[in-house]
Amino acid sequence: MGRLAEIGNIPSLKQLVYENLRERIISGELEPGTRLREEDLSEEMKISRAPIREALNMLERDGFTVIVPRKGAIVAEATEEERDYIWEMRGILEPYAAVKSMPLISEEKIRKVENDLKKVQENPDDLKLYMDSDLELHEMLYQNLKNHFLKDTLENMRAHSLRMRWAVENTCPGKRGDIESESTKEHLKILEALKQKDEKLVYDAVYEHLQKSKDRILSPK
Amino acid sequence: MGRLAEIGNIPSLKQLVYENLRERIISGELEPGTRLREEDLSEEMKISRAPIREALNMLERDGFTVIVPRKGAIVAEATEEERDYIWEMRGILEPYAAVKSMPLISEEKIRKVENDLKKVQENPDDLKLYMDSDLELHEMLYQNLKNHFLKDTLENMRAHSLRMRWAVENTCPGKRGDIESESTKEHLKILEALKQKDEKLVYDAVYEHLQKSKDRILSPK
DNA sequence: ACAAAATCTATTGTATACAATCGTGAATTT
DNA sequence: AAATTCACGATTGTATACAATAGATTTTGT
């Protein structure tokens, strides 16, 4: 094996386009209903339509775009109905996943997440810190899963949740601090349950957290 | 709206190729590990590689193919591990879906399915009759679901189950009659629970049926 | 004879060109 | 004037051509 520099795997254009569009949809830059014309994207990114098409197909299967045959792709709507669907899925799958993951989560990992959560509490104004910590915790709950169907579905649902969340951040900025604070408390409760290695406690803590998250995002009074 | 004959929607080639390959993978004609070369398929179907590629991408997302970048697509393995994953997903989702669907299922539908099941019992040698009836029952449990994430996932999992089942039909033909007979009894139990509109009964009947189905297929002694 | 490097080949990845289709609006008919 | 038909433009669907890469084969150096 003569060659070195074997490390950096060259990602295909379709992958890059996929990640780019996905990010922009999740962040809200590409709003629901936005038309995604292949040639527009092709010109913008200075590449051909071929990888664009493949990326749009990938996004459709994730539920981020809707493709009408011979009409084109648009960014999927983020209606209240859709949000219900997302949270329904998470409500079914994530508590189960958490219990299943329990034996795969190390003590060190728990301590690290716990530590990061404390930092969040100490810096209530750092949104990025909160988002990262939130991601870290939820990924901990399913990143070790061997069942890729379960894992992929959960990751996708989480991505959708993120998109929904931004909608709230933008429309109702005042209450953000409160949301974070409550959510963080629930996160700590989940960690506590994990430490005790009590299946029912874990299941209930995750389920409760999801329910409350859903309520907070759907009706952030 | 002057035009008639608006009914027949012309399916795209990618859709046709997708359905064709999916069917052949599920039926076992295309065995696990089989390479799916774009040009081979392109020649076989007398079309260009473009729609083939898109179909292969779609199949990958369903979990029917595995695509290694710059190497190509192969039919996904059907290992015991994979089978566990499929049934784990169904075990989580389908009982929930059944309960959720309960109010959406009409009395007539239940009677029709029940009637078809009786026909199956009267013709224990008709495999097609059994398969159709099995499909009818399970589809009844989620075809009315509005949550497309849940519905699509379940449909996909069911397709995977079918593929796994054929593996058994082919390797262990002797026991087939018994399997059908037991399964049919469980189906009747589910219908009974639906008629009583008892959530817990429905949940448990579906869950139990899935567990037993799994055992029957994974170790058809 | 063996290992490393260079070349060749098969196959996917990407770009471009062409065909088919849908919507729109003008022209035409009644 | 209303409705129908026709033709055009915009956009996706499909085909083909070209580029890049991984793996196999051959060549070369010691």
XYZ file of C-alpha atoms (C1' of nucleotides) in Angstrom:
502
model
C 0.000 0.000 0.000
C 2.233 2.707 -1.313
C 0.027 5.717 -1.170
C -0.509 7.868 1.815
C -3.066 10.659 2.085
C -5.683 7.948 1.807
C -7.549 9.596 4.626
C -9.548 12.325 3.027
C -12.413 10.609 1.261
C -13.559 12.726 -1.632
C -17.271 13.313 -1.218
C -19.368 13.211 -4.360
C -21.078 16.341 -5.575
C -24.470 14.867 -4.923
C -23.460 14.416 -1.294
C -22.222 17.992 -1.036
C -25.355 19.366 -2.641
C -27.491 17.190 -0.395
C -25.784 18.432 2.731
C -25.853 22.002 1.564
C -29.566 22.065 0.768
C -30.473 20.056 3.841
C -28.638 22.521 6.035
C -30.326 25.472 4.379
C -33.746 23.922 4.739
C -33.195 23.061 8.391
C -31.841 26.504 9.172
C -34.885 28.085 7.574
C -32.957 29.902 4.889
C -34.964 27.935 2.331
C -38.517 28.413 3.478
C -41.379 25.959 3.054
C -42.883 26.166 -0.392
C -39.727 27.512 -2.028
C -39.283 26.136 -5.510
C -36.011 24.354 -6.084
C -35.355 24.648 -9.799
C -32.614 22.384 -10.986
C -31.085 24.930 -13.308
C -31.113 27.712 -10.716
C -29.221 25.517 -8.280
C -26.986 24.288 -11.050
C -25.996 27.851 -11.957
C -25.640 28.915 -8.355
C -23.318 26.026 -7.555
C -21.559 26.020 -10.914
C -22.162 22.337 -11.507
C -24.414 20.350 -13.793
C -27.976 19.341 -13.118
C -27.154 15.665 -12.646
C -25.887 15.760 -9.048
C -28.552 18.330 -8.201
C -31.305 15.969 -9.252
C -29.871 13.160 -7.160
C -29.641 15.404 -4.132
C -33.238 16.529 -4.559
C -34.301 12.903 -4.699
C -32.429 12.177 -1.489
C -34.069 15.108 0.211
C -37.479 13.946 -0.905
C -37.011 10.602 0.799
C -36.056 12.392 3.998
C -39.232 14.419 3.724
C -37.490 17.757 3.245
C -38.705 18.292 -0.285
C -41.763 17.295 -2.240
C -41.255 16.375 -5.857
C -44.194 16.571 -8.212
C -43.406 14.582 -11.357
C -42.662 16.815 -14.311
C -43.215 19.899 -12.192
C -40.271 19.981 -9.874
C -39.232 20.101 -6.248
C -40.360 22.435 -3.506
C -39.306 22.690 0.115
C -41.741 20.666 2.225
C -44.282 22.520 4.272
C -43.784 22.802 8.021
C -47.419 22.810 9.028
C -48.638 21.985 12.485
C -49.777 18.621 11.150
C -46.298 17.814 9.922
C -44.846 18.809 13.256
C -47.250 16.448 14.998
C -46.084 13.622 12.774
C -42.448 14.257 13.585
C -43.041 14.305 17.292
C -45.283 11.310 17.156
C -42.450 9.351 15.584
C -39.946 10.542 18.132
C -42.375 9.779 20.912
C -42.625 6.184 19.778
C -39.018 5.552 18.878
C -36.789 7.635 21.094
C -37.765 6.332 24.530
C -37.365 2.815 23.191
C -34.005 3.734 21.673
C -32.858 5.258 24.918
C -33.572 2.088 26.859
C -31.924 0.009 24.167
C -28.870 2.260 24.171
C -28.551 2.273 27.939
C -26.019 -0.536 28.206
C -23.966 0.998 25.393
C -23.489 4.355 27.072
C -20.327 4.664 29.132
C -20.100 6.335 32.531
C -17.580 8.741 31.079
C -19.961 9.783 28.351
C -22.675 10.485 30.875
C -20.322 12.563 32.968
C -19.182 14.524 29.932
C -22.728 15.316 28.857
C -23.597 16.248 32.405
C -20.656 18.564 32.552
C -21.622 20.234 29.290
C -25.134 20.697 30.620
C -23.777 22.508 33.649
C -21.919 24.868 31.339
C -25.198 25.570 29.581
C -26.827 26.470 32.867
C -23.954 28.770 33.703
C -24.253 30.525 30.328
C -27.975 30.869 29.753
C -27.488 33.318 26.893
C -25.241 31.156 24.731
C -27.636 29.666 22.225
C -25.014 27.688 20.371
C -23.829 26.082 23.584
C -27.374 24.998 24.304
C -27.978 23.662 20.809
C -24.734 21.686 20.869
C -25.512 20.231 24.238
C -29.013 19.299 23.152
C -27.605 17.582 20.091
C -24.986 15.800 22.161
C -27.533 14.380 24.549
C -29.990 13.176 21.956
C -27.290 11.700 19.785
C -25.968 9.861 22.805
C -29.357 8.219 23.008
C -29.100 6.609 19.595
C -25.698 6.982 18.012
C -24.605 3.593 19.307
C -27.637 1.743 18.031
C -26.772 -1.088 15.684
C -30.203 -1.097 14.098
C -29.586 1.339 11.281
C -33.260 1.546 10.384
C -34.018 2.821 13.853
C -30.961 5.024 14.010
C -31.435 6.627 10.597
C -35.092 7.282 11.226
C -34.348 8.945 14.537
C -31.614 11.082 13.052
C -33.931 12.203 10.316
C -36.716 12.988 12.761
C -34.330 15.000 14.859
C -33.282 16.999 11.825
C -36.925 17.760 11.147
C -37.433 18.800 14.748
C -34.590 21.245 14.386
C -36.250 22.875 11.421
C -39.462 23.229 13.411
C -37.576 24.699 16.295
C -36.055 27.487 14.242
C -39.516 28.523 13.205
C -40.188 29.202 16.869
C -36.893 30.942 17.523
C -37.720 33.347 14.730
C -41.312 34.021 15.588
C -41.164 34.054 19.363
C -37.701 35.139 20.491
C -38.740 36.398 23.895
C -39.404 33.067 25.499
C -36.236 31.374 24.338
C -34.397 31.518 27.608
C -37.222 29.875 29.505
C -37.449 27.090 26.977
C -33.777 26.313 27.285
C -33.857 26.333 31.010
C -36.765 23.918 31.289
C -35.353 21.668 28.640
C -31.998 21.513 30.365
C -33.628 20.395 33.588
C -35.281 17.549 31.748
C -31.992 16.609 30.192
C -30.472 16.297 33.627
C -33.339 14.078 34.655
C -32.625 11.773 31.731
C -28.976 11.594 32.702
C -29.935 10.791 36.265
C -32.095 7.927 35.042
C -29.286 6.635 32.860
C -26.898 6.653 35.799
C -29.315 4.565 37.798
C -29.651 2.157 34.891
C -33.363 1.964 35.460
C -35.173 1.134 32.224
C -38.561 2.461 33.187
C -37.084 5.643 34.586
C -35.147 6.230 31.368
C -38.126 5.501 29.175
C -40.377 7.833 31.108
C -37.823 10.623 31.368
C -37.220 10.630 27.613
C -40.906 10.369 26.835
C -41.786 13.190 29.157
C -39.029 15.375 27.766
C -40.267 14.849 24.215
C -43.831 15.652 25.177
C -42.811 18.842 26.860
C -40.476 19.819 24.027
C -43.313 19.338 21.627
C -45.650 21.506 23.679
C -43.016 24.186 24.033
C -42.400 24.337 20.314
C -45.961 23.963 19.129
C -47.428 26.501 21.514
C -44.673 28.680 22.958
C -47.100 30.934 24.793
C -61.028 21.270 -18.607
C -61.575 19.921 -22.000
C -59.393 16.859 -22.025
C -60.464 13.469 -21.016
C -58.190 10.464 -20.625
C -56.525 12.443 -17.883
C -56.607 9.370 -15.730
C -53.595 7.365 -16.764
C -50.632 9.069 -15.168
C -47.514 8.250 -17.088
C -44.997 6.863 -14.614
C -41.415 7.942 -15.062
C -38.784 5.413 -16.036
C -37.053 5.801 -12.700
C -40.300 4.793 -11.031
C -40.707 1.760 -13.272
C -37.118 0.683 -12.737
C -37.491 1.202 -9.003
C -40.589 -0.948 -8.837
C -39.098 -3.594 -11.075
C -35.887 -3.979 -9.093
C -37.681 -3.749 -5.753
C -40.006 -6.530 -6.775
C -37.144 -8.714 -7.940
C -35.210 -8.150 -4.743
C -38.208 -8.909 -2.558
C -39.060 -12.021 -4.521
C -35.509 -13.264 -4.142
C -34.745 -13.317 -7.835
C -31.971 -10.827 -7.147
C -30.104 -12.413 -4.292
C -28.223 -10.609 -1.534
C -24.791 -9.546 -2.671
C -25.712 -9.405 -6.350
C -23.962 -6.574 -8.101
C -26.251 -4.142 -9.853
C -24.182 -2.653 -12.627
C -25.764 0.375 -14.170
C -24.836 -0.565 -17.707
C -26.060 -4.139 -17.364
C -29.439 -2.949 -16.215
C -29.413 -0.234 -18.820
C -28.871 -2.783 -21.611
C -31.338 -5.231 -20.161
C -34.076 -2.614 -19.953
C -33.096 -0.811 -23.147
C -32.938 2.562 -21.480
C -30.135 4.903 -20.462
C -28.232 4.821 -17.204
C -29.822 7.999 -15.873
C -33.125 6.567 -14.614
C -31.295 3.441 -13.455
C -29.071 5.475 -11.175
C -32.006 7.282 -9.673
C -33.796 4.026 -9.004
C -30.707 2.556 -7.333
C -30.538 5.604 -5.096
C -34.167 5.166 -4.127
C -33.576 1.525 -3.300
C -30.610 2.422 -1.160
C -32.708 4.692 0.984
C -35.188 1.871 1.489
C -32.360 -0.393 2.549
C -32.670 -2.779 -0.393
C -29.329 -1.906 -1.908
C -26.006 -0.733 -0.586
C -24.116 1.784 -2.671
C -20.376 2.117 -2.184
C -19.196 5.388 -3.702
C -17.348 4.857 -6.976
C -17.796 1.109 -6.673
C -21.462 0.581 -7.306
C -24.605 -0.940 -5.907
C -25.207 -4.428 -4.554
C -28.344 -6.040 -3.224
C -28.388 -5.655 0.569
C -27.588 -8.689 2.669
C -30.403 -10.496 4.429
C -28.482 -11.637 7.459
C -30.060 -12.679 10.718
C -28.955 -9.355 12.164
C -30.781 -7.450 9.464
C -33.881 -9.518 10.048
C -33.749 -8.661 13.731
C -33.624 -4.988 12.871
C -36.675 -5.227 10.621
C -38.718 -7.018 13.222
C -37.578 -4.739 15.963
C -38.923 -1.803 13.992
C -42.216 -3.514 13.307
C -42.460 -4.520 16.933
C -42.186 -0.906 18.005
C -44.301 0.716 15.327
C -46.985 -1.679 14.238
C -48.829 -2.238 17.524
C -48.880 1.508 18.002
C -50.106 1.997 14.457
C -52.831 -0.574 14.947
C -54.191 1.220 17.978
C -53.973 4.548 16.188
C -55.747 3.121 13.150
C -58.483 1.507 15.175
C -61.013 4.333 14.881
C -60.321 4.596 11.157
C -61.177 1.003 10.332
C -64.777 0.403 9.325
C -66.869 -2.525 10.457
C -67.272 -3.522 6.832
C -63.535 -3.682 6.340
C -63.155 -5.914 9.357
C -65.871 -8.223 8.101
C -64.288 -8.395 4.669
C -60.863 -9.272 6.047
C -62.440 -11.820 8.339
C -64.232 -13.365 5.419
C -61.032 -13.581 3.381
C -59.303 -15.231 6.308
C -61.977 -17.905 6.412
C -61.322 -18.611 2.748
C -57.667 -19.058 3.588
C -58.525 -21.591 6.252
C -60.713 -23.456 3.782
C -57.908 -23.571 1.209
C -54.788 -24.303 3.206
C -52.772 -25.091 0.077
C -53.331 -21.831 -1.731
C -50.213 -19.835 -0.961
C -51.257 -16.801 -2.961
C -54.538 -16.607 -1.114
C -52.678 -16.617 2.173
C -50.164 -14.009 1.096
C -52.880 -11.702 -0.197
C -54.864 -12.054 2.992
C -51.790 -11.393 5.105
C -51.064 -8.284 3.097
C -54.669 -7.159 3.361
C -54.699 -7.420 7.124
C -51.425 -5.683 7.766
C -52.185 -2.928 5.294
C -55.502 -2.409 7.032
C -53.513 -1.676 10.160
C -51.719 1.290 8.664
C -53.030 2.289 5.268
C -55.312 4.909 6.810
C -52.625 6.535 8.899
C -52.196 10.211 8.160
C -48.659 10.299 9.520
C -46.763 9.521 6.337
C -43.483 9.044 8.171
C -45.030 6.255 10.182
C -46.930 4.817 7.259
C -44.010 4.826 4.837
C -41.679 3.295 7.372
C -44.121 0.521 8.116
C -44.700 -0.206 4.458
C -40.995 -0.393 3.889
C -40.471 -2.684 6.870
C -43.230 -4.925 5.627
C -41.573 -5.168 2.231
C -38.355 -6.202 3.939
C -40.228 -8.800 5.965
C -41.564 -10.255 2.758
C -38.081 -10.683 1.392
C -37.031 -12.445 4.558
C -40.046 -14.682 4.366
C -39.224 -15.960 0.912
C -35.867 -17.047 2.162
C -37.724 -19.375 4.486
C -40.190 -20.579 1.871
C -37.270 -21.609 -0.277
C -35.126 -23.268 2.367
C -37.774 -24.908 4.494
C -40.799 -25.729 2.358
C -42.105 -28.534 4.501
C -43.306 -26.426 7.383
C -45.127 -23.872 5.331
C -48.621 -25.120 5.954
C -48.166 -25.022 9.710
C -46.816 -21.505 9.590
C -49.799 -20.265 7.642
C -52.241 -21.968 9.924
C -50.788 -20.499 13.110
C -50.460 -17.082 11.582
C -54.059 -17.106 10.424
C -55.248 -17.842 13.927
C -53.347 -14.837 15.210
C -54.868 -12.712 12.489
C -58.321 -13.685 13.660
C -57.365 -12.713 17.160
C -56.340 -9.267 15.970
C -59.648 -8.857 14.183
C -61.494 -9.895 17.303
C -59.657 -7.259 19.285
C -60.461 -4.632 16.672
C -64.126 -5.493 16.816
C -64.113 -5.012 20.564
C -62.378 -1.666 20.111
C -60.126 -2.427 23.030
C -56.810 -0.610 22.670
C -54.784 -2.822 24.928
C -56.181 -5.967 23.361
C -55.316 -4.708 19.881
C -51.837 -3.641 20.893
C -51.083 -6.955 22.533
C -52.562 -9.049 19.732
C -50.493 -7.291 17.090
C -47.354 -7.382 19.202
C -47.766 -11.052 19.939
C -48.396 -11.843 16.306
C -45.237 -10.041 15.246
C -43.161 -11.838 17.842
C -44.430 -15.207 16.757
C -44.024 -14.368 13.082
C -40.472 -13.410 13.743
C -39.757 -16.646 15.583
C -41.379 -18.657 12.853
C -39.302 -17.049 10.143
C -36.026 -16.839 11.998
C -36.073 -20.379 13.307
C -38.610 -22.426 11.368
C -37.709 -25.651 13.124
C 12.069 -13.788 -7.736
C 9.930 -10.099 -5.382
C 8.241 -5.526 -4.479
C 7.096 -1.155 -6.103
C 5.529 1.611 -9.648
C 3.443 2.553 -13.888
C -0.185 1.358 -17.146
C -4.454 -0.327 -18.507
C -9.367 -1.434 -18.009
C -13.821 -1.427 -16.152
C -17.175 1.291 -13.920
C -19.055 5.073 -11.704
C -19.449 10.318 -11.431
C -20.478 14.469 -13.956
C -21.585 17.336 -17.897
C -24.110 18.329 -21.879
C -27.572 17.640 -25.386
C -32.012 16.359 -26.729
C -37.053 14.882 -25.993
C -41.398 15.132 -23.670
C -44.594 17.470 -20.977
C -47.179 21.026 -18.569
C -48.868 25.567 -18.127
C -49.901 29.891 -20.332
C -51.701 32.926 -23.410
C -52.919 34.278 -27.941
C -55.676 33.149 -31.897
C -59.948 31.295 -33.570
C -64.486 29.751 -33.653
C -69.287 29.894 -32.321
C -67.892 37.567 -25.315
C -67.029 32.931 -23.937
C -64.963 28.808 -24.787
C -61.961 25.887 -27.350
C -57.838 25.043 -29.819
C -53.320 25.825 -31.007
C -48.700 27.185 -30.446
C -45.059 28.634 -27.631
C -41.956 28.851 -23.590
C -40.240 27.009 -19.442
C -38.798 22.988 -16.981
C -38.197 18.350 -16.060
C -37.137 13.580 -17.946
C -33.934 10.833 -20.599
C -29.967 9.857 -23.470
C -25.329 10.281 -24.599
C -20.615 11.798 -24.079
C -16.779 12.683 -21.325
C -13.863 12.668 -16.849
C -12.164 10.527 -12.796
C -11.277 6.746 -9.967
C -10.466 2.010 -8.101
C -8.735 -2.461 -9.116
C -6.211 -5.536 -11.948
C -2.249 -6.238 -14.857
C 2.062 -5.535 -16.517
C 6.422 -3.584 -16.278
C 10.580 -2.272 -14.080
C 14.308 -2.115 -10.725
C 17.060 -4.504 -7.399
